[in-house]
């Protein structure tokens, strides 16, 4: 019984230590998505981030047209994440989206992804 | 913290308005409601005026608001005209609903559902999506219907591995297999045809029940199966799929899509399968369970989408297949030897098709479909030799026009030329006399059709069509009337009905080639007449919206088919003979089916279905159940995926009811018992690839002795054509799939 308790305490300590370590090594970046049109784009953004190495968590900011990403430093960079988004058709500040991926976005999000403005007002 | 918002279901939303900052102006985009592709050349006009505009290549438009007129008409050929009432400056994202799918592609990409029944289609249609196909091993089309209660797939015999489908309780020859709305597998290609369609090439399958509209000819009596291959303009640049199963069967699929410019794209699709090992787990009778199969399949396609709505799709497909089966020690060089039984077959098939469509004006469009195919097959079953050759040329020209009041008129002409040469040297036993069947014919079928679609708002549409054809071989003038209606009663409750007549030229040898794997002698009254049947049915579908965009769908349908003239395949007069003769008496099928689809919670879906087949035919004056047709079938498909689909689990359970066996020389007589068949797969998705592993026939239930008289294959006691249960035991497989966007 005692042993179990000790193991439990150790593992909790280890886990929380790990969590601390994680927090220490993480960075937070706000990635601007100028092509953000409506929540139709959320699925593409989330599906990209979910499969990105080093991404810990994220928050979408539809009003600000951006996404706040928490990632592990050393495993990835904000630029890499931006690149991955662009590869899946999402236009970011520094990277042009993959034209084939744009075709797969909802129709209302396509013009904005191509950098054509004036049709997606929110 | 994860932030997730439910994505609005855009499919059923006709119009939604968004606020705008531009004053005095209306702008926006127009796209297809189903596949969300932007539409170019859509006319927008203020009702009662001549002022308006047309959308550009990106589906954009902008026009000045009209002080007096607020009703904006949105029109596009082949689509339902929409009216939007505008009282303020807005930016619009308009979606138009396609009227017919003939010139239009049914795109199912992006819809994260394994299968769904269409609410908006005229005919009762079940769509099996890419998602649905991903959850199955789907080496080929024959394995793609495991999750569908509508289509049944069964083996023809125990040596050739040939699989055949059934729809509405009748063999697949009475339905029509289309590739992107062009007739694809018919005539001699039918018996082994399901194997010519690699599962990974498809992006969707639409199964429509009951007679089709008159546009595609006088066939398609029990329904249509329309296959959609990947489109080079939209498909991923590169896709690779590797598959290996526990019987050491390897498969490779590769797809390359290249966009030459913004209008033109090409795709090159390859498929190969290679078997290295024969096994004898079933029956331990010295016969291979499954033949060695080697296939090479290549397809090249070109898609062009030009200015002014012109679009063109062309493809050429070559398939080469070799099969070797029979006794375990049989080699190809032993062909003709009467001490060891062997089966072998070589097939070559070339298929070409081109489809072109152009809008004539804002309310009408013209389309053409041209296809040509050449097919040659050489096969031997023991001492019997078969060769079949077929050439098929088909031209179909169609016009689709909207007339006043939103009603639609379709009309066109078609011409089909078909040449068939079957040669069968039948020697079922080493003591019998050689019988030679040489069945040759040429058919020239010119035809014309017209069809009127009456529409009352969005809720009711009815199509009445009539076609006239002349068949030069049968020397008959054929009139094919067909009627369809769809009524949205309200609250997502839809009633559909269909009735019509159909015809078909039977190819009795090719369609019953599995019977060559038996000691039965063939007796045919030739020439056999054109087959004729009437089909009618009704369907009721109700959809409920649940919380979180989930849905519950319940559908019930009943279809009746009655033959006026038919080629009867009589296996019941003698266990040593098969007789082919014209129907004298009744032949009909009644099929009742119910389907329920529900998503109890996000990521989990359940579909359950039940079906009753009541299929009877007069054999030599006695009305009997059609053999090898399950009296009933029950199906349950469970599918679960975790968030972002990182893990996916699929499990299918089929309960196949009893079926009547024809008179045979084996121990099993009368009705064969019901059996359970299960399959499951786990898929793990990574950033650029996915891995899958699965089991087919989980319970391992197989037919104990599929070959009757296996110890004397050249005697009358031999029969490998009595198949009523699975022929493959429990089978494990693993696979790898990757794609480059």
CSV table of C-alpha atoms in Angstrom, one decimal, chain B residues 98-290:
chain,number,residue,atom,x,y,z
B,98,UNK,CA,-28.0,21.4,-60.1
B,99,UNK,CA,-31.1,20.2,-62.0
B,100,UNK,CA,-29.7,17.1,-63.5
B,101,UNK,CA,-26.5,15.2,-63.0
B,102,UNK,CA,-26.1,14.2,-66.6
B,103,UNK,CA,-23.7,16.9,-67.7
B,104,UNK,CA,-22.7,17.6,-64.2
B,105,UNK,CA,-20.4,15.6,-62.0
B,106,UNK,CA,-21.6,14.5,-58.6
B,107,UNK,CA,-18.7,15.5,-56.4
B,108,UNK,CA,-18.6,14.0,-53.0
B,109,UNK,CA,-15.2,15.2,-51.9
B,110,UNK,CA,-15.1,17.1,-48.7
B,111,UNK,CA,-18.1,15.5,-47.2
B,112,UNK,CA,-16.9,13.6,-44.2
B,113,UNK,CA,-19.5,10.9,-44.3
B,114,UNK,CA,-19.1,7.3,-45.4
B,115,UNK,CA,-22.3,7.2,-47.3
B,116,UNK,CA,-25.5,9.2,-47.5
B,117,UNK,CA,-28.8,9.2,-49.2
B,118,UNK,CA,-29.4,12.3,-51.4
B,119,UNK,CA,-32.4,14.3,-50.5
B,120,UNK,CA,-32.4,16.5,-53.6
B,121,UNK,CA,-32.0,13.9,-56.3
B,122,UNK,CA,-34.9,12.8,-58.5
B,123,UNK,CA,-34.2,9.2,-58.0
B,124,UNK,CA,-33.5,7.4,-54.7
B,125,UNK,CA,-29.7,7.6,-54.6
B,126,UNK,CA,-27.2,6.3,-52.2
B,127,UNK,CA,-23.7,7.8,-52.4
B,128,UNK,CA,-20.6,5.9,-51.2
B,129,UNK,CA,-18.0,8.6,-50.6
B,130,UNK,CA,-14.2,8.6,-50.6
B,131,UNK,CA,-14.5,8.5,-46.8
B,132,UNK,CA,-16.7,5.3,-47.1
B,133,UNK,CA,-14.2,3.7,-49.5
B,134,UNK,CA,-11.3,4.5,-47.2
B,135,UNK,CA,-12.8,2.4,-44.4
B,136,UNK,CA,-12.8,-0.7,-46.6
B,137,UNK,CA,-9.9,-2.6,-48.1
B,138,UNK,CA,-11.5,-1.8,-51.5
B,139,UNK,CA,-9.0,-3.5,-53.8
B,140,UNK,CA,-11.6,-3.2,-56.5
B,141,UNK,CA,-15.2,-2.4,-57.2
B,142,UNK,CA,-16.4,-5.8,-56.1
B,143,UNK,CA,-15.3,-5.0,-52.5
B,144,UNK,CA,-16.8,-1.5,-52.4
B,145,UNK,CA,-20.4,-2.5,-51.7
B,146,UNK,CA,-19.8,-4.2,-48.3
B,147,UNK,CA,-21.4,-1.3,-46.5
B,148,UNK,CA,-24.4,-1.1,-48.8
B,149,UNK,CA,-27.6,-3.1,-48.4
B,150,UNK,CA,-28.8,-2.2,-51.9
B,151,UNK,CA,-26.1,-4.0,-53.8
B,152,UNK,CA,-25.2,-7.7,-53.1
B,153,UNK,CA,-22.0,-9.2,-54.3
B,154,UNK,CA,-21.5,-13.0,-54.7
B,155,UNK,CA,-19.1,-15.4,-56.3
B,156,UNK,CA,-20.0,-17.0,-59.6
B,157,UNK,CA,-18.0,-20.2,-59.0
B,158,UNK,CA,-15.2,-21.7,-56.9
B,159,UNK,CA,-12.4,-21.6,-59.5
B,160,UNK,CA,-12.4,-18.3,-61.4
B,161,UNK,CA,-12.8,-15.8,-58.5
B,162,UNK,CA,-15.4,-13.9,-60.6
B,163,UNK,CA,-17.8,-11.9,-58.6
B,164,UNK,CA,-21.2,-10.6,-59.6
B,165,UNK,CA,-23.5,-8.1,-58.2
B,166,UNK,CA,-27.2,-8.2,-57.6
B,167,UNK,CA,-29.6,-5.3,-57.4
B,168,UNK,CA,-33.2,-5.5,-56.5
B,169,UNK,CA,-32.7,-9.3,-56.2
B,170,UNK,CA,-31.7,-9.6,-59.9
B,171,UNK,CA,-28.2,-10.1,-61.4
B,172,UNK,CA,-26.1,-7.1,-62.2
B,173,UNK,CA,-26.7,-7.4,-65.9
B,174,UNK,CA,-30.1,-5.7,-65.4
B,175,UNK,CA,-28.6,-2.6,-63.9
B,176,UNK,CA,-26.3,-0.3,-65.7
B,177,UNK,CA,-22.7,0.4,-64.7
B,178,UNK,CA,-21.6,3.9,-65.7
B,179,UNK,CA,-18.3,5.7,-65.4
B,180,UNK,CA,-19.0,9.4,-65.0
B,181,UNK,CA,-22.4,9.0,-66.6
B,182,UNK,CA,-21.1,7.1,-69.6
B,183,UNK,CA,-22.0,3.3,-69.9
B,184,UNK,CA,-18.8,1.5,-68.8
B,185,UNK,CA,-19.2,-2.2,-68.0
B,186,UNK,CA,-21.8,-4.0,-70.1
B,187,UNK,CA,-21.9,-6.9,-72.4
B,188,UNK,CA,-19.1,-9.4,-72.1
B,189,UNK,CA,-17.2,-7.2,-69.5
B,190,UNK,CA,-19.9,-7.9,-66.9
B,191,UNK,CA,-18.7,-11.3,-65.5
B,192,UNK,CA,-15.3,-10.2,-64.4
B,193,UNK,CA,-15.9,-6.4,-64.8
B,194,UNK,CA,-16.0,-5.5,-61.1
B,195,UNK,CA,-12.3,-6.5,-60.9
B,196,UNK,CA,-11.4,-3.9,-63.6
B,197,UNK,CA,-12.2,-1.0,-61.4
B,198,UNK,CA,-9.5,-0.3,-58.8
B,199,UNK,CA,-11.0,0.9,-55.6
B,200,UNK,CA,-8.4,3.6,-55.1
B,201,UNK,CA,-9.2,5.3,-58.4
B,202,UNK,CA,-12.7,6.1,-57.3
B,203,UNK,CA,-13.7,9.2,-55.4
B,204,UNK,CA,-17.3,8.1,-55.1
B,205,UNK,CA,-20.1,5.7,-56.2
B,206,UNK,CA,-23.7,6.7,-56.7
B,207,UNK,CA,-26.2,3.9,-56.6
B,208,UNK,CA,-29.7,4.8,-57.9
B,209,UNK,CA,-32.5,2.4,-57.6
B,210,UNK,CA,-35.2,1.6,-60.2
B,211,UNK,CA,-35.2,2.4,-63.9
B,212,UNK,CA,-33.0,5.3,-64.9
B,213,UNK,CA,-34.2,8.3,-66.9
B,214,UNK,CA,-34.3,7.7,-70.7
B,215,UNK,CA,-31.0,9.6,-71.3
B,216,UNK,CA,-28.7,6.6,-71.2
B,217,UNK,CA,-30.6,4.1,-73.3
B,218,UNK,CA,-33.2,1.4,-72.8
B,219,UNK,CA,-31.2,-0.7,-70.4
B,220,UNK,CA,-30.8,0.1,-66.6
B,221,UNK,CA,-33.9,-1.8,-65.5
B,222,UNK,CA,-33.2,-2.3,-61.9
B,223,UNK,CA,-30.9,0.7,-61.4
B,224,UNK,CA,-27.7,2.5,-62.2
B,225,UNK,CA,-24.3,2.5,-60.5
B,226,UNK,CA,-22.3,5.5,-61.4
B,227,UNK,CA,-18.6,5.5,-60.7
B,228,UNK,CA,-16.6,8.7,-60.3
B,229,UNK,CA,-12.9,8.5,-60.8
B,230,UNK,CA,-10.6,11.2,-59.5
B,231,UNK,CA,-10.5,14.5,-61.5
B,232,UNK,CA,-7.1,15.8,-62.5
B,233,UNK,CA,-8.1,19.5,-62.0
B,234,UNK,CA,-9.0,18.9,-58.4
B,235,UNK,CA,-7.2,15.7,-57.4
B,236,UNK,CA,-3.9,15.6,-55.3
B,237,UNK,CA,-0.7,15.8,-57.3
B,238,UNK,CA,0.4,12.4,-56.2
B,239,UNK,CA,-1.2,9.5,-54.4
B,240,UNK,CA,0.3,6.1,-53.6
B,241,UNK,CA,-1.4,3.1,-52.0
B,242,UNK,CA,0.3,-0.2,-51.1
B,243,UNK,CA,-1.6,-3.2,-49.9
B,244,UNK,CA,-0.6,-6.6,-48.8
B,245,UNK,CA,-2.7,-9.4,-47.3
B,246,UNK,CA,-2.1,-12.6,-45.4
B,247,UNK,CA,-2.4,-14.7,-48.6
B,248,UNK,CA,0.5,-12.7,-50.0
B,249,UNK,CA,-1.5,-10.7,-52.5
B,250,UNK,CA,0.2,-7.4,-53.2
B,251,UNK,CA,-1.4,-4.3,-54.7
B,252,UNK,CA,-0.1,-1.0,-55.8
B,253,UNK,CA,-2.0,2.1,-56.9
B,254,UNK,CA,-0.4,5.3,-58.0
B,255,UNK,CA,-2.1,8.4,-59.2
B,256,UNK,CA,-0.5,11.5,-60.7
B,257,UNK,CA,-2.3,14.7,-61.5
B,258,UNK,CA,-0.7,17.5,-63.4
B,259,UNK,CA,-2.2,20.9,-64.1
B,260,UNK,CA,-0.8,22.2,-67.4
B,261,UNK,CA,-2.5,25.5,-67.1
B,262,UNK,CA,-5.5,26.9,-65.3
B,263,UNK,CA,-7.9,25.3,-67.9
B,264,UNK,CA,-6.2,22.0,-68.7
B,265,UNK,CA,-5.1,19.1,-66.5
B,266,UNK,CA,-4.1,15.5,-67.0
B,267,UNK,CA,-4.1,12.5,-64.8
B,268,UNK,CA,-2.2,9.2,-65.0
B,269,UNK,CA,-3.5,6.4,-62.8
B,270,UNK,CA,-1.9,3.0,-62.4
B,271,UNK,CA,-2.9,-0.1,-60.7
B,272,UNK,CA,-1.2,-3.5,-60.4
B,273,UNK,CA,-2.0,-6.6,-58.4
B,274,UNK,CA,0.2,-9.7,-58.0
B,275,UNK,CA,-0.5,-13.0,-56.3
B,276,UNK,CA,2.3,-15.2,-55.5
B,277,UNK,CA,0.8,-18.1,-53.6
B,278,UNK,CA,-2.1,-20.4,-54.0
B,279,UNK,CA,-3.8,-21.8,-50.9
B,280,UNK,CA,-6.1,-24.7,-50.1
B,281,UNK,CA,-7.6,-23.9,-46.8
B,282,UNK,CA,-11.2,-24.5,-47.8
B,283,UNK,CA,-12.4,-28.0,-48.3
B,284,UNK,CA,-8.8,-29.4,-48.5
B,285,UNK,CA,-9.9,-30.7,-51.8
B,286,UNK,CA,-6.7,-30.2,-53.8
B,287,UNK,CA,-8.2,-27.1,-55.5
B,288,UNK,CA,-6.8,-23.6,-54.9
B,289,UNK,CA,-9.3,-21.5,-52.9
B,290,UNK,CA,-8.7,-18.5,-55.2
